[in-house]
XYZ file of C-alpha atoms in Angstrom:
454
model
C 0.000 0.000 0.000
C 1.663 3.421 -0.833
C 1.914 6.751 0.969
C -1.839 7.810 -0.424
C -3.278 4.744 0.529
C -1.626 5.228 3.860
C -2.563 8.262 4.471
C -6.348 7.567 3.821
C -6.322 4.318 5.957
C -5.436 7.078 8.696
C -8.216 9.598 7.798
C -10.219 6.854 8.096
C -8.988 5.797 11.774
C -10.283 9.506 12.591
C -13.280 9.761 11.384
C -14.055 6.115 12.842
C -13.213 7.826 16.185
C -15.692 10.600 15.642
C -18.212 8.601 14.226
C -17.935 6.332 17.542
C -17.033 9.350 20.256
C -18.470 12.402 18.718
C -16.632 15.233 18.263
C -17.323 16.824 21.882
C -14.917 15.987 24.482
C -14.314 16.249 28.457
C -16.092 15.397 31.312
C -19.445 17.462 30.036
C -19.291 15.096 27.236
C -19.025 11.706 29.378
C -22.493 13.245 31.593
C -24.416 13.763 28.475
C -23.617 10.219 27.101
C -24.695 8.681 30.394
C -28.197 10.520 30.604
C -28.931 9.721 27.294
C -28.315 5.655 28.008
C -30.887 6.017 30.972
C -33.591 6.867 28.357
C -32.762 5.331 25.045
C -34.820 2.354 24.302
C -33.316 -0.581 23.202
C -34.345 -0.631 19.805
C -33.228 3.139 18.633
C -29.642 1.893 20.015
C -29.495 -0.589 17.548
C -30.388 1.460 15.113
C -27.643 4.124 15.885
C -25.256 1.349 16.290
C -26.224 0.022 12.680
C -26.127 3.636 11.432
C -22.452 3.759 12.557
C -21.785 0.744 10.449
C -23.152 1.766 7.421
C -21.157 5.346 8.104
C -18.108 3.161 8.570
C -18.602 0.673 5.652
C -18.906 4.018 3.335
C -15.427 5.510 4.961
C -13.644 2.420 3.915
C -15.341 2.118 0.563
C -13.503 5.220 -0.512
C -10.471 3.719 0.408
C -10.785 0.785 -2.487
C -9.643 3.112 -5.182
C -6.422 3.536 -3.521
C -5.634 -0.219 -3.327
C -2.761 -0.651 -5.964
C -0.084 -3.026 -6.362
C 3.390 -2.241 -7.064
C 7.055 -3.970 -8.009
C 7.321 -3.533 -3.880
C 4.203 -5.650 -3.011
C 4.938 -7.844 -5.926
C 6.344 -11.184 -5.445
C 7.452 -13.991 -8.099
C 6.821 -17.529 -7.650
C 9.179 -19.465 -9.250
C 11.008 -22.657 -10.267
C 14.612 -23.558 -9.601
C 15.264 -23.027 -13.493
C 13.289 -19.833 -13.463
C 9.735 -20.768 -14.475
C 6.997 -19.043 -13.565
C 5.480 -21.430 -10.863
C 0.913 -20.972 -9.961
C -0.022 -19.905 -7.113
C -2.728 -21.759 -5.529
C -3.511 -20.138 -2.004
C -2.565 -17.432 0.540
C -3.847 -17.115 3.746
C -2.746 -14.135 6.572
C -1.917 -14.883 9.851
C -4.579 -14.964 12.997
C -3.397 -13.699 15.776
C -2.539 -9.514 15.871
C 0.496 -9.770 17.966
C 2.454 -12.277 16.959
C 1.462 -13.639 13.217
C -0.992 -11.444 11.473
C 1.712 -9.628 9.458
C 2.573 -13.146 8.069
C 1.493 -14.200 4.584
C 1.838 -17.856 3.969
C 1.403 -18.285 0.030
C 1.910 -21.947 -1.647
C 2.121 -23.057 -5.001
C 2.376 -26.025 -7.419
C 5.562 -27.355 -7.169
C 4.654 -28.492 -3.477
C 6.527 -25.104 -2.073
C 5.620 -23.248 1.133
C 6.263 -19.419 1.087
C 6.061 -16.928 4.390
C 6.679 -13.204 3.443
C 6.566 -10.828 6.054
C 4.175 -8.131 4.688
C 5.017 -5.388 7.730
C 8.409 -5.115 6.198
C 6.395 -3.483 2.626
C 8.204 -5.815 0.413
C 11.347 -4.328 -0.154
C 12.960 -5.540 -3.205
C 16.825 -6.980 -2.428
C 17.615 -8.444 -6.112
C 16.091 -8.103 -9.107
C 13.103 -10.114 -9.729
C 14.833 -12.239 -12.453
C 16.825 -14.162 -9.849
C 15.848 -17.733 -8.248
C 12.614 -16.648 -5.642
C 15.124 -17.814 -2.958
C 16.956 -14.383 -2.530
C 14.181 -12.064 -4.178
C 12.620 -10.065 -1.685
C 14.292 -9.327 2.382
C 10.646 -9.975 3.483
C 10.406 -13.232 2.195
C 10.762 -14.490 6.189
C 11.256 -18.505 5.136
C 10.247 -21.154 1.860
C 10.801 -24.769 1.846
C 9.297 -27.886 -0.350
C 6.258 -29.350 1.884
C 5.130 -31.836 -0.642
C 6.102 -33.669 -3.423
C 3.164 -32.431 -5.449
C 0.996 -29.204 -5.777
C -0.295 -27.866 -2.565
C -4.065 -26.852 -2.792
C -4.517 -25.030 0.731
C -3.077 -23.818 3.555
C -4.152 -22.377 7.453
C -2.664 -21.015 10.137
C -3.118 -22.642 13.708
C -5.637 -20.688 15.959
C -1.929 -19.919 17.472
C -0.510 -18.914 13.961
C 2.399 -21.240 15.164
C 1.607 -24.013 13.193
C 0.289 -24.292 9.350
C -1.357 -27.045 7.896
C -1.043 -27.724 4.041
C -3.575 -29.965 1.927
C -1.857 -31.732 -1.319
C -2.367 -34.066 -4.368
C 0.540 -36.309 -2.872
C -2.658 -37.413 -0.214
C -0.804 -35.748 2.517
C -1.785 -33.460 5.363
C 0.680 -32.055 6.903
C 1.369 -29.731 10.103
C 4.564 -27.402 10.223
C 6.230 -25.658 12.723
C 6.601 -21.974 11.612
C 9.763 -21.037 13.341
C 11.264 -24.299 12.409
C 10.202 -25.076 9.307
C 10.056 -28.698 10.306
C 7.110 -31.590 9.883
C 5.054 -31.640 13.052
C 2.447 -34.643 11.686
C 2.386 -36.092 8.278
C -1.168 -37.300 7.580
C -2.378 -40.212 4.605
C -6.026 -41.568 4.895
C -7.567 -40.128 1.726
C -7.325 -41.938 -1.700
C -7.180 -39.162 -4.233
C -5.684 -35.802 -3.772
C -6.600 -33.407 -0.778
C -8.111 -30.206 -2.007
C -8.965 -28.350 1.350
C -7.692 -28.209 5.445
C -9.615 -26.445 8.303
C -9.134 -26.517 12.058
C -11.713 -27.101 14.297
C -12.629 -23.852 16.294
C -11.306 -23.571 19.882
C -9.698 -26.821 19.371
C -5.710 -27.088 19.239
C -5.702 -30.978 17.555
C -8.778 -31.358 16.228
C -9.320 -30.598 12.616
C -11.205 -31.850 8.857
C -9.985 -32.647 5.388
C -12.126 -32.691 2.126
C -10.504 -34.853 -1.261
C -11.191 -35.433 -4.304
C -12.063 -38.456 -3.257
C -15.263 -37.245 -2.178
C -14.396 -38.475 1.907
C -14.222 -36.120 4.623
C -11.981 -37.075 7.136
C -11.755 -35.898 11.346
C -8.182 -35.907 12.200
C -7.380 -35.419 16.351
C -3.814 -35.657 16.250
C -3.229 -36.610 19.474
C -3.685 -40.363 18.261
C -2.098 -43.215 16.093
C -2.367 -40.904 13.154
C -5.461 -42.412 12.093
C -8.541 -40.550 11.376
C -11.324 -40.606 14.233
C -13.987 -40.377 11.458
C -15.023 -40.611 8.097
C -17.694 -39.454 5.934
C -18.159 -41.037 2.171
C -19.120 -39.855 -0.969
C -20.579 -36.330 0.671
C -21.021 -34.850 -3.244
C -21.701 -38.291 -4.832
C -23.930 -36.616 -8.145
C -27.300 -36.355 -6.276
C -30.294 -38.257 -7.141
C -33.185 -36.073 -5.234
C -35.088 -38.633 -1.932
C -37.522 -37.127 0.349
C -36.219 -35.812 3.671
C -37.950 -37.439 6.677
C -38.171 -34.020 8.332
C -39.977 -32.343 5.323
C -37.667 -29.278 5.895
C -34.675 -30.329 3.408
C -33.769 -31.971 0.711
C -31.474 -35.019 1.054
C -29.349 -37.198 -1.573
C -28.292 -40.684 -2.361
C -25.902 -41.229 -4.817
C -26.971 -43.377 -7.917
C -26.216 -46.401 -9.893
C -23.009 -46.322 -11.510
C -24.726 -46.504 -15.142
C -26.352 -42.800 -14.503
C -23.251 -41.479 -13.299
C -22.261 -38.631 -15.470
C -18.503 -37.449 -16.628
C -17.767 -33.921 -15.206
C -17.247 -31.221 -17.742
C -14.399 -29.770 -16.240
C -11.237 -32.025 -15.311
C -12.351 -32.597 -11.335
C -13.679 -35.433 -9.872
C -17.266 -35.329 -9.993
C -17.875 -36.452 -6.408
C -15.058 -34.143 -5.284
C -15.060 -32.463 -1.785
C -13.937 -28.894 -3.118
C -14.205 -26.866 0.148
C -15.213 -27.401 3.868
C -15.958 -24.628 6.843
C -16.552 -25.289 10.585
C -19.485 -22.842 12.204
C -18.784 -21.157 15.605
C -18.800 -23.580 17.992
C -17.025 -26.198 16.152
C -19.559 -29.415 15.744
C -21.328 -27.897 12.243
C -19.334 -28.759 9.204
C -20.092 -27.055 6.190
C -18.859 -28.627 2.982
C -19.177 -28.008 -1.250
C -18.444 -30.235 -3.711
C -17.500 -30.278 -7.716
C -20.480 -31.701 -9.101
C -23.168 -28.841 -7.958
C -23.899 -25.616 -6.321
C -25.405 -27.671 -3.174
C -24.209 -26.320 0.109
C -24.358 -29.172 3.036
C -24.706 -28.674 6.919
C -23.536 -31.841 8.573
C -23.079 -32.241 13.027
C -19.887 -33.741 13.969
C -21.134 -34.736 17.174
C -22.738 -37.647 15.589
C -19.292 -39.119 14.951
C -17.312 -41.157 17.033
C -14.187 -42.534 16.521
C -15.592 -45.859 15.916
C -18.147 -44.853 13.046
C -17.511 -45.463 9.233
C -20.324 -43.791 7.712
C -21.756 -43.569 3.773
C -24.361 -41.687 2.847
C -27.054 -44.622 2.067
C -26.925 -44.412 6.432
C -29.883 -42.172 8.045
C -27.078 -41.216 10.240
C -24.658 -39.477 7.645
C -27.572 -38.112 5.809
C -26.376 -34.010 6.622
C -28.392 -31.887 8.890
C -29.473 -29.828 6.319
C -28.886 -28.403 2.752
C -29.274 -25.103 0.685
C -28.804 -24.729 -3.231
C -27.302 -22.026 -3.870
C -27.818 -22.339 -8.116
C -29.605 -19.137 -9.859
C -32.778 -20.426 -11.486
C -32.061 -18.948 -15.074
C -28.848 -21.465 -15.122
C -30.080 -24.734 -13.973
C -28.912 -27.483 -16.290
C -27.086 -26.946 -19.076
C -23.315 -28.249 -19.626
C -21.527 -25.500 -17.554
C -20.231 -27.068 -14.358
C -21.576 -25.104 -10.879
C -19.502 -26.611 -8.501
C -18.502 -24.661 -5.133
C -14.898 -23.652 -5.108
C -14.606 -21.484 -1.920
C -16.781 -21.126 1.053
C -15.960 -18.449 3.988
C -17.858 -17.500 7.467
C -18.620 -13.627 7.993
C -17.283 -12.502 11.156
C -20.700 -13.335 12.995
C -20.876 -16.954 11.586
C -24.217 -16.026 10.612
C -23.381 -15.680 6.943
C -21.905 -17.933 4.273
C -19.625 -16.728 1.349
C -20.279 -19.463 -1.736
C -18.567 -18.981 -5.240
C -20.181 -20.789 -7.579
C -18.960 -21.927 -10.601
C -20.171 -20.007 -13.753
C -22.369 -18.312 -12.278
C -22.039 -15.645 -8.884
C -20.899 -15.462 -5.631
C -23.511 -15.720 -3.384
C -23.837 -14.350 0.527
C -26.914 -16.701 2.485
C -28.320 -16.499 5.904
C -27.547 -20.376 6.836
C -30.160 -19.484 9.832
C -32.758 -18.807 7.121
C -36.002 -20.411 6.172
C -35.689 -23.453 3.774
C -35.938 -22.211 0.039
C -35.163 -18.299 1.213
C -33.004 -16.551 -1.294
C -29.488 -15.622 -0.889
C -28.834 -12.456 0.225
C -26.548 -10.843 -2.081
C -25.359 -12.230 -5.528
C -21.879 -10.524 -6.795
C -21.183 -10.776 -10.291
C -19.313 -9.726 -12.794
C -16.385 -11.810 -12.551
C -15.059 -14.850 -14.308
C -15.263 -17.576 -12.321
C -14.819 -21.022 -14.042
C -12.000 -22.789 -12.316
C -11.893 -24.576 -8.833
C -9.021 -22.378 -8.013
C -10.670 -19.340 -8.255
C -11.705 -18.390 -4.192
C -13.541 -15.859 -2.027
C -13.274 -14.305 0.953
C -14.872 -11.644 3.265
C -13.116 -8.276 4.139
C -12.473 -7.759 8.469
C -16.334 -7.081 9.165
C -17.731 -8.608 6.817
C -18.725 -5.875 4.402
C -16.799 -6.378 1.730
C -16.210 -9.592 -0.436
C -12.826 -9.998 -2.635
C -12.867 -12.234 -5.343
C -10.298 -14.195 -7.579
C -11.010 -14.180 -11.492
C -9.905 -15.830 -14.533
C -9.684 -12.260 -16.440
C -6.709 -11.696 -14.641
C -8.230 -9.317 -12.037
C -9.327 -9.278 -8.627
C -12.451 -7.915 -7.749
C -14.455 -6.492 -4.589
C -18.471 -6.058 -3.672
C -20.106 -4.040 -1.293
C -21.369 -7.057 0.719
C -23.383 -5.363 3.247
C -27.327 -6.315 3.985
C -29.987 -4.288 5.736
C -33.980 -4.770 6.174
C -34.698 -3.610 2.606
C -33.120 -6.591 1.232
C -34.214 -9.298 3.498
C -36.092 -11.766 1.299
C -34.761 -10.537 -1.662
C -31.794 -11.121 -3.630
C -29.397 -8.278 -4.438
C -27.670 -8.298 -7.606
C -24.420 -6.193 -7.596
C -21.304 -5.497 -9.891
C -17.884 -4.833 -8.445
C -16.451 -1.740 -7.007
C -13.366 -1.957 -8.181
C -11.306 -4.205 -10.107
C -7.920 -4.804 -8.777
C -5.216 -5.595 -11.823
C -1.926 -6.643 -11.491
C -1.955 -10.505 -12.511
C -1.625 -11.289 -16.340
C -3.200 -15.131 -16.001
C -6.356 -16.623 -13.816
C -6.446 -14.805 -9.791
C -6.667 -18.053 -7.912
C -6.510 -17.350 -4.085
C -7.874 -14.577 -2.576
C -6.938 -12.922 1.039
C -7.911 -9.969 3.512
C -5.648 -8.917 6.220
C -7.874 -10.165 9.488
C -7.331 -6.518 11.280
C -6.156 -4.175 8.549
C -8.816 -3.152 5.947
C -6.215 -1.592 3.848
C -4.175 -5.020 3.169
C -5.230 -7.766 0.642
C -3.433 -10.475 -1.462
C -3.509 -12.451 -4.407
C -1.857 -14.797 -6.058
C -1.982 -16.040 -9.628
C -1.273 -18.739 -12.663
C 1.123 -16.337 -13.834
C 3.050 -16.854 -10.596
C 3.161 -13.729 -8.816
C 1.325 -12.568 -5.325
């Protein structure tokens, strides 16, 4: 971010403060708040305090023109003969003290890259040389795997990261050490996505292509504790017993269809745990179907499939628009992402939008935003939510990155609101693959790209 964008993200801090504190001051200022608490109702406080939002959410909407990228910020991805190497994912550190400055960014060839982002990139070598001795912020990079890695996550601690990847691994590193902490193998086919159970330092889930999703506690033999089958087998519609959802079996092998894009078409693309840890959230390649399962049915001596009432998940939305049902483009789910409240659910669809639902909702309701305007037609291509949650960053296959206005009020409850970007962000030359906001600095974002740069 340069000196203008800088100096905005400060104007910003101030008028945050006024916005919050008012403008008066002093110890007439502190009596006059405390009379008017004794006699506002309840309900014209939440409206102030939503009114403050909205202010803020418009302050830091005129800071997205200022978001530029520059040979500084810029950092190549390469081989060890100089080839341009994709970048898959990036993810920022958690924690504000100790790791949230950290950028972990990983890429095809199985590599792991940390880049300290406080330091503003500064370049130490031309960007020609091997991506060992680029850039003085580049804090650490070592092979993880011996094939592409498809996510990564910080620890709740940010001093651990586990990595996802087509050599069936997951693994756990130490982030001071660089070294292997757990080396994982229970899925089949390659593993696509990695998330840690809330609140819970050993606990975590794994999706695959193989269409399994596996519970991983690794304070045991290195086995997983549980394992769910075929959760996006292609559906074949059966009638819920609750009458509130829709549930699916998966069918005969003969109706099976072949995918139109190369991933498996029972693939477990993306998985999410809600707030307090026991609701999974998963998407899959072959549709736009979002599923809610409860972990606390699982115990380390079940085995389920999907054929048992048991596994069947808790409940499911759709998240396909109605004008694009059927057809031969593939609307698989590539990313999901929490808001901040774990109320809302970020869902990029395939060919089609990027959808914001109310998973607390009435079956059928409509999501509550739809951003288009992008190109979204790889599995790469993810999501993500800005710090609170009002502002949603996209990855594209134009080569750009874009961000919506992603904030909901009573007007649009019920309905669906259609939006285009704000602004595009371009920098990349090939497909935007993974997408990232700083967790407690609106003015920081990252991307990373086929042409390998982030």
């Amino acid at each position: 971010m340069g000196p203008k964008a800088a100096g905005m993200a400060e104007n910003l801090a101030l008028h945050v403060q006024r916005l919050q504190l008012g403008t008066a001051g002093g110890h007439h200022r502190r009596r006059a708040r405390r009379a008017d608490l004794s006699v506002v109702p309840a309900a014209s406080a939440a409206i102030a305090t939503q009114g403050v939002a909205q202010q803020q959410t418009e302050i830091r909407e005129l800071l997205l023109p200022a978001f530029k990228s520059s040979d500084h910020t810029t950092f190549l991805l390469q081989s060890e003969n100089g080839d341009p190497v994709p970048g898959f994912q990036v993810a920022y550190g958690n924690t504000l003290h100790t790791g949230a400055h950290l950028l972990v960014v990983v890429d095809e060839e199985g590599v792991v890259s940390i880049i300290d982002t406080s330091q503003h990139g500064q370049c130490s070598e031309q960007p020609t040389q091997p991506r060992a001795s680029i850039f003085e912020s580049v804090k650490c990079r070592w092979i993880a795997h011996r094939n592409a890695v498809f996510d990564v996550i910080w620890s709740h601690d940010d001093r651990q990261l586990l990595t996802a990847s087509g050599d069936l691994f997951v693994s756990g590193w130490d982030v001071e050490t660089q070294r292997s902490v757990f080396k994982l193998q229970g899925h089949q086919m390659s593993v696509k996505c990695v998330r840690q159970v809330p609140a819970q330092a050993h606990l975590f889930a794994s999706g695959a292509r193989d269409g399994n999703v596996l519970i991983w506690d690794t304070r045991t033999n290195g086995k997983p504790v549980a394992n769910l089958e075929n959760v996006h087998s292609t559906p074949e519609p059966i009638a819920s017993s609750s009458g509130s959802s829709t549930f699916t079996s998966p069918p005969s092998a003969r109706k099976r269809r072949k995918p139109p894009v190369a991933a498996a078409p029972r693939s477990v693309t993306c998985i999410e745990f809600g707030a307090h840890g026991h609701e999974l959230v998963t998407g899959g390649a072959v549709d736009s179907v979002v599923k809610f399962w409860d972990v606390r049915r699982l115990t380390t001596s079940d085995h389920f499939k999907p054929t048992a009432f048991s596994s069947r998940p808790v409940h499911t939305i759709s998240c396909s628009s109605s004008s694009i049902v059927g057809g031969r483009a593939n609307h698989g789910i590539s990313s999901l992402a929490f808001d901040h409240t774990h109320s809302k659910l970020l869902v990029n669809v395939l060919n089609d939008a990027i959808k914001v639902i109310d998973i607390h909702a009435a079956p059928g309701t409509a999501p509550l935003i739809q951003c288009s305007g992008h190109l979204a037609t790889s599995f790469y291509v993810k999501a993500a939510f800005s710090p609170e949650s009002d502002f949603v960053i996209g990855g594209s296959a134009d080569g750009a990155a874009y961000i919506w206005n992603a904030t909901t009020t009573t007007t649009t409850s019920g309905n669906t609101s259609s939006r285009g970007p704000r602004v595009a962000l371009k920098g990349h030359t090939s497909d935007v693959n993974g997408v990232a906001w700083h967790k407690h600095d609106f003015t920081k974002v990252a991307t990373c790209s086929d042409d390998g740069t982030r």
